[in-house]
PDB file of C-alpha atoms in Angstrom:
ATOM      1  CA  MET F   1      -4.743 -82.545 101.322  1.00 89.00           C
ATOM      2  CA  HIS F   2      -1.703 -82.973  99.076  1.00 83.00           C
ATOM      3  CA  ILE F   3      -0.086 -86.222  98.056  1.00 89.00           C
ATOM      4  CA  GLU F   4       3.619 -85.759  97.448  1.00 92.00           C
ATOM      5  CA  PRO F   5       6.204 -88.351  96.475  1.00 94.00           C
ATOM      6  CA  TYR F   6       9.103 -88.932  98.868  1.00 96.00           C
ATOM      7  CA  LEU F   7      12.138 -90.570  97.291  1.00 97.00           C
ATOM      8  CA  PHE F   8      14.975 -92.278  99.147  1.00 96.00           C
ATOM      9  CA  PHE F   9      18.435 -92.493  97.637  1.00 97.00           C
ATOM     10  CA  ASP F  10      21.539 -94.496  98.428  1.00 95.00           C
ATOM     11  CA  GLY F  11      23.933 -91.589  98.969  1.00 95.00           C
ATOM     12  CA  ASN F  12      23.343 -89.678  95.716  1.00 97.00           C
ATOM     13  CA  CYS F  13      20.262 -87.643  96.654  1.00 97.00           C
ATOM     14  CA  GLU F  14      22.000 -84.305  96.143  1.00 97.00           C
ATOM     15  CA  GLN F  15      23.132 -85.237  92.629  1.00 98.00           C
ATOM     16  CA  ALA F  16      19.645 -86.503  91.779  1.00 98.00           C
ATOM     17  CA  LEU F  17      17.897 -83.369  93.041  1.00 98.00           C
ATOM     18  CA  ASP F  18      20.318 -81.088  91.201  1.00 98.00           C
ATOM     19  CA  PHE F  19      19.577 -83.087  88.025  1.00 98.00           C
ATOM     20  CA  TYR F  20      15.797 -82.914  88.577  1.00 98.00           C
ATOM     21  CA  ALA F  21      15.931 -79.171  89.307  1.00 98.00           C
ATOM     22  CA  LYS F  22      17.557 -78.606  85.907  1.00 98.00           C
ATOM     23  CA  CYS F  23      15.256 -80.983  84.026  1.00 97.00           C
ATOM     24  CA  LEU F  24      12.039 -79.741  85.631  1.00 96.00           C
ATOM     25  CA  GLU F  25      12.912 -76.034  85.883  1.00 94.00           C
ATOM     26  CA  GLY F  26      12.649 -76.351  89.642  1.00 96.00           C
ATOM     27  CA  ARG F  27      14.536 -75.249  92.700  1.00 97.00           C
ATOM     28  CA  LEU F  28      15.588 -76.772  95.982  1.00 96.00           C
ATOM     29  CA  ALA F  29      13.365 -75.093  98.558  1.00 95.00           C
ATOM     30  CA  ALA F  30      14.871 -76.840 101.575  1.00 94.00           C
ATOM     31  CA  VAL F  31      17.969 -78.927 102.210  1.00 97.00           C
ATOM     32  CA  HIS F  32      18.752 -80.408 105.620  1.00 96.00           C
ATOM     33  CA  ARG F  33      21.852 -82.507 106.125  1.00 96.00           C
ATOM     34  CA  TYR F  34      22.570 -85.156 108.724  1.00 95.00           C
ATOM     35  CA  GLU F  35      25.455 -82.995 109.936  1.00 95.00           C
ATOM     36  CA  GLY F  36      24.236 -80.826 112.793  1.00 93.00           C
ATOM     37  CA  SER F  37      21.196 -83.028 113.429  1.00 93.00           C
ATOM     38  CA  PRO F  38      20.658 -85.301 116.455  1.00 92.00           C
ATOM     39  CA  LEU F  39      21.562 -88.232 114.149  1.00 89.00           C
ATOM     40  CA  GLU F  40      25.018 -86.900 113.253  1.00 89.00           C
ATOM     41  CA  LYS F  41      26.932 -88.866 115.903  1.00 89.00           C
ATOM     42  CA  GLN F  42      25.285 -92.128 114.848  1.00 89.00           C
ATOM     43  CA  LEU F  43      26.656 -91.849 111.312  1.00 91.00           C
ATOM     44  CA  PRO F  44      30.037 -92.510 109.763  1.00 92.00           C
ATOM     45  CA  ALA F  45      31.907 -89.282 108.973  1.00 92.00           C
ATOM     46  CA  HIS F  46      31.546 -89.778 105.204  1.00 91.00           C
ATOM     47  CA  TRP F  47      27.725 -89.822 105.514  1.00 93.00           C
ATOM     48  CA  ARG F  48      27.231 -86.696 107.653  1.00 93.00           C
ATOM     49  CA  ASN F  49      27.053 -84.332 104.666  1.00 95.00           C
ATOM     50  CA  LYS F  50      24.374 -86.449 102.975  1.00 96.00           C
ATOM     51  CA  ILE F  51      20.795 -85.169 102.724  1.00 97.00           C
ATOM     52  CA  MET F  52      18.514 -85.973 105.641  1.00 96.00           C
ATOM     53  CA  HIS F  53      15.566 -84.170 104.015  1.00 97.00           C
ATOM     54  CA  ALA F  54      15.089 -81.951 100.971  1.00 98.00           C
ATOM     55  CA  THR F  55      12.199 -80.444  99.047  1.00 98.00           C
ATOM     56  CA  LEU F  56      12.252 -79.749  95.304  1.00 98.00           C
ATOM     57  CA  GLU F  57       9.654 -77.286  94.040  1.00 97.00           C
ATOM     58  CA  VAL F  58       8.688 -77.177  90.370  1.00 95.00           C
ATOM     59  CA  PRO F  59       6.506 -74.704  88.419  1.00 90.00           C
ATOM     60  CA  GLY F  60       2.784 -75.026  88.997  1.00 88.00           C
ATOM     61  CA  GLY F  61       3.029 -75.337  92.772  1.00 90.00           C
ATOM     62  CA  HIS F  62       4.138 -78.959  92.736  1.00 92.00           C
ATOM     63  CA  ARG F  63       6.905 -80.512  94.773  1.00 95.00           C
ATOM     64  CA  PHE F  64       8.442 -83.718  95.960  1.00 95.00           C
ATOM     65  CA  MET F  65      10.741 -84.564  98.795  1.00 97.00           C
ATOM     66  CA  ALA F  66      13.780 -86.785  99.072  1.00 98.00           C
ATOM     67  CA  SER F  67      16.620 -87.935 101.286  1.00 97.00           C
ATOM     68  CA  ASP F  68      19.556 -90.302 101.502  1.00 96.00           C
ATOM     69  CA  ARG F  69      18.662 -93.395 103.465  1.00 93.00           C
ATOM     70  CA  MET F  70      20.414 -93.988 106.776  1.00 89.00           C
ATOM     71  CA  PRO F  71      23.466 -96.258 106.541  1.00 86.00           C
ATOM     72  CA  GLY F  72      22.468 -99.788 107.412  1.00 85.00           C
ATOM     73  CA  GLN F  73      18.913 -99.369 106.146  1.00 87.00           C
ATOM     74  CA  PRO F  74      18.172-101.551 103.148  1.00 86.00           C
ATOM     75  CA  PHE F  75      17.925 -99.816  99.799  1.00 88.00           C
ATOM     76  CA  ALA F  76      15.830-101.676  97.248  1.00 86.00           C
ATOM     77  CA  GLY F  77      15.968 -99.022  94.547  1.00 89.00           C
ATOM     78  CA  HIS F  78      13.016 -97.295  92.950  1.00 92.00           C
ATOM     79  CA  ALA F  79      10.835-100.121  91.662  1.00 90.00           C
ATOM     80  CA  GLY F  80       7.089-100.421  91.344  1.00 92.00           C
ATOM     81  CA  PHE F  81       6.176 -96.797  90.658  1.00 94.00           C
ATOM     82  CA  SER F  82       6.709 -93.902  88.254  1.00 96.00           C
ATOM     83  CA  ILE F  83       6.388 -90.185  88.732  1.00 96.00           C
ATOM     84  CA  SER F  84       3.872 -88.837  86.247  1.00 95.00           C
ATOM     85  CA  ILE F  85       4.271 -85.405  84.664  1.00 94.00           C
ATOM     86  CA  ASN F  86       1.454 -83.803  82.700  1.00 92.00           C
ATOM     87  CA  CYS F  87       2.204 -80.773  80.506  1.00 87.00           C
ATOM     88  CA  PRO F  88      -1.195 -79.690  79.211  1.00 82.00           C
ATOM     89  CA  GLY F  89      -1.083 -77.859  75.907  1.00 75.00           C
ATOM     90  CA  SER F  90       2.694 -78.032  75.550  1.00 77.00           C
ATOM     91  CA  ALA F  91       4.019 -81.087  73.768  1.00 89.00           C
ATOM     92  CA  GLU F  92       7.245 -79.191  73.004  1.00 91.00           C
ATOM     93  CA  ARG F  93       7.895 -78.562  76.698  1.00 91.00           C
ATOM     94  CA  GLY F  94       6.999 -82.155  77.516  1.00 93.00           C
ATOM     95  CA  GLU F  95       9.402 -83.445  74.896  1.00 95.00           C
ATOM     96  CA  ARG F  96      12.198 -81.274  76.294  1.00 95.00           C
ATOM     97  CA  ILE F  97      11.532 -82.520  79.842  1.00 96.00           C
ATOM     98  CA  PHE F  98      11.348 -86.115  78.637  1.00 97.00           C
ATOM     99  CA  HIS F  99      14.676 -85.967  76.809  1.00 98.00           C
ATOM    100  CA  SER F 100      16.443 -84.160  79.645  1.00 98.00           C
ATOM    101  CA  LEU F 101      15.279 -86.769  82.188  1.00 98.00           C
ATOM    102  CA  ALA F 102      16.341 -89.570  79.826  1.00 98.00           C
ATOM    103  CA  VAL F 103      20.010 -88.471  79.682  1.00 98.00           C
ATOM    104  CA  GLY F 104      22.030 -91.368  81.061  1.00 98.00           C
ATOM    105  CA  GLY F 105      18.876 -93.386  81.706  1.00 98.00           C
ATOM    106  CA  HIS F 106      16.749 -95.863  79.762  1.00 98.00           C
ATOM    107  CA  VAL F 107      13.760 -95.000  77.561  1.00 98.00           C
ATOM    108  CA  GLY F 108      10.941 -97.530  77.896  1.00 98.00           C
ATOM    109  CA  MET F 109       8.529 -95.913  75.447  1.00 97.00           C
ATOM    110  CA  PRO F 110       9.792 -93.069  73.244  1.00 97.00           C
ATOM    111  CA  PHE F 111       7.968 -89.759  73.524  1.00 96.00           C
ATOM    112  CA  THR F 112       5.421 -89.944  70.706  1.00 95.00           C
ATOM    113  CA  VAL F 113       1.770 -89.440  69.763  1.00 92.00           C
ATOM    114  CA  THR F 114      -0.445 -92.112  71.301  1.00 91.00           C
ATOM    115  CA  PHE F 115      -3.771 -93.685  70.364  1.00 89.00           C
ATOM    116  CA  TRP F 116      -5.460 -91.495  73.004  1.00 84.00           C
ATOM    117  CA  GLY F 117      -4.183 -88.382  71.212  1.00 84.00           C
ATOM    118  CA  ALA F 118      -1.592 -87.237  73.713  1.00 91.00           C
ATOM    119  CA  HIS F 119       2.168 -87.178  73.455  1.00 94.00           C
ATOM    120  CA  PHE F 120       3.505 -89.686  75.950  1.00 96.00           C
ATOM    121  CA  GLY F 121       6.673 -91.512  76.873  1.00 97.00           C
ATOM    122  CA  THR F 122       8.197 -93.502  79.725  1.00 98.00           C
ATOM    123  CA  LEU F 123      11.729 -93.738  81.017  1.00 98.00           C
ATOM    124  CA  VAL F 124      13.880 -94.715  83.961  1.00 98.00           C
ATOM    125  CA  ASP F 125      16.403 -91.996  84.716  1.00 98.00           C
ATOM    126  CA  LYS F 126      20.080 -92.456  85.589  1.00 98.00           C
ATOM    127  CA  PHE F 127      19.154 -92.641  89.289  1.00 97.00           C
ATOM    128  CA  GLY F 128      16.694 -95.489  88.729  1.00 97.00           C
ATOM    129  CA  VAL F 129      13.502 -93.431  89.106  1.00 98.00           C
ATOM    130  CA  GLY F 130      10.659 -94.133  86.663  1.00 98.00           C
ATOM    131  CA  TRP F 131       8.941 -91.247  84.877  1.00 98.00           C
ATOM    132  CA  MET F 132       5.895 -90.915  82.608  1.00 97.00           C
ATOM    133  CA  VAL F 133       5.524 -87.707  80.612  1.00 97.00           C
ATOM    134  CA  ASN F 134       2.103 -86.954  79.128  1.00 95.00           C
ATOM    135  CA  CYS F 135       1.195 -83.895  77.065  1.00 92.00           C
ATOM    136  CA  ASP F 136      -2.185 -83.106  75.596  1.00 83.00           C
ATOM    137  CA  GLY F 137      -1.513 -80.514  72.955  1.00 64.00           C
ATOM    138  CA  ALA F 138      -0.010 -79.613  69.636  1.00 53.00           C
ATOM    139  CA  PRO F 139       2.799 -81.811  68.362  1.00 53.00           C
ATOM    140  CA  PRO F 140       6.376 -80.587  68.778  1.00 50.00           C
ATOM    141  CA  PRO F 141       7.781 -78.886  65.669  1.00 54.00           C
ATOM    142  CA  ALA F 142       9.566 -81.234  63.269  1.00 55.00           C
TER     143      ALA F 142
END
């Protein structure tokens, strides 16, 4: 069994996944658009090229999926959860990921050493998705 996040976006899924692929050193493994699907004729022309389903794979065998919501479906944003990233033994890598995800977003807790001995930080990225980055390991170089 695998538990994988599935994120819905309000028309900017492709931009978000391109951003995440760069930040997380990942790649888009699958992209399916509404155009050419049985849903195509139900959508306004400007929405047909939006993402119906996509999968982003990141190093370590992890992935998450995403899509643009259907027009007319409510979009409440990305509240009430965060995606957690753990970079064991590599605080430098974790810091790089943290700062790349934070570009254009809002840092809740700066990436720093915590009382439990890890390097940890929280942020909400420019697409409204919450992230927690945790790294048990040596501190990043000064």
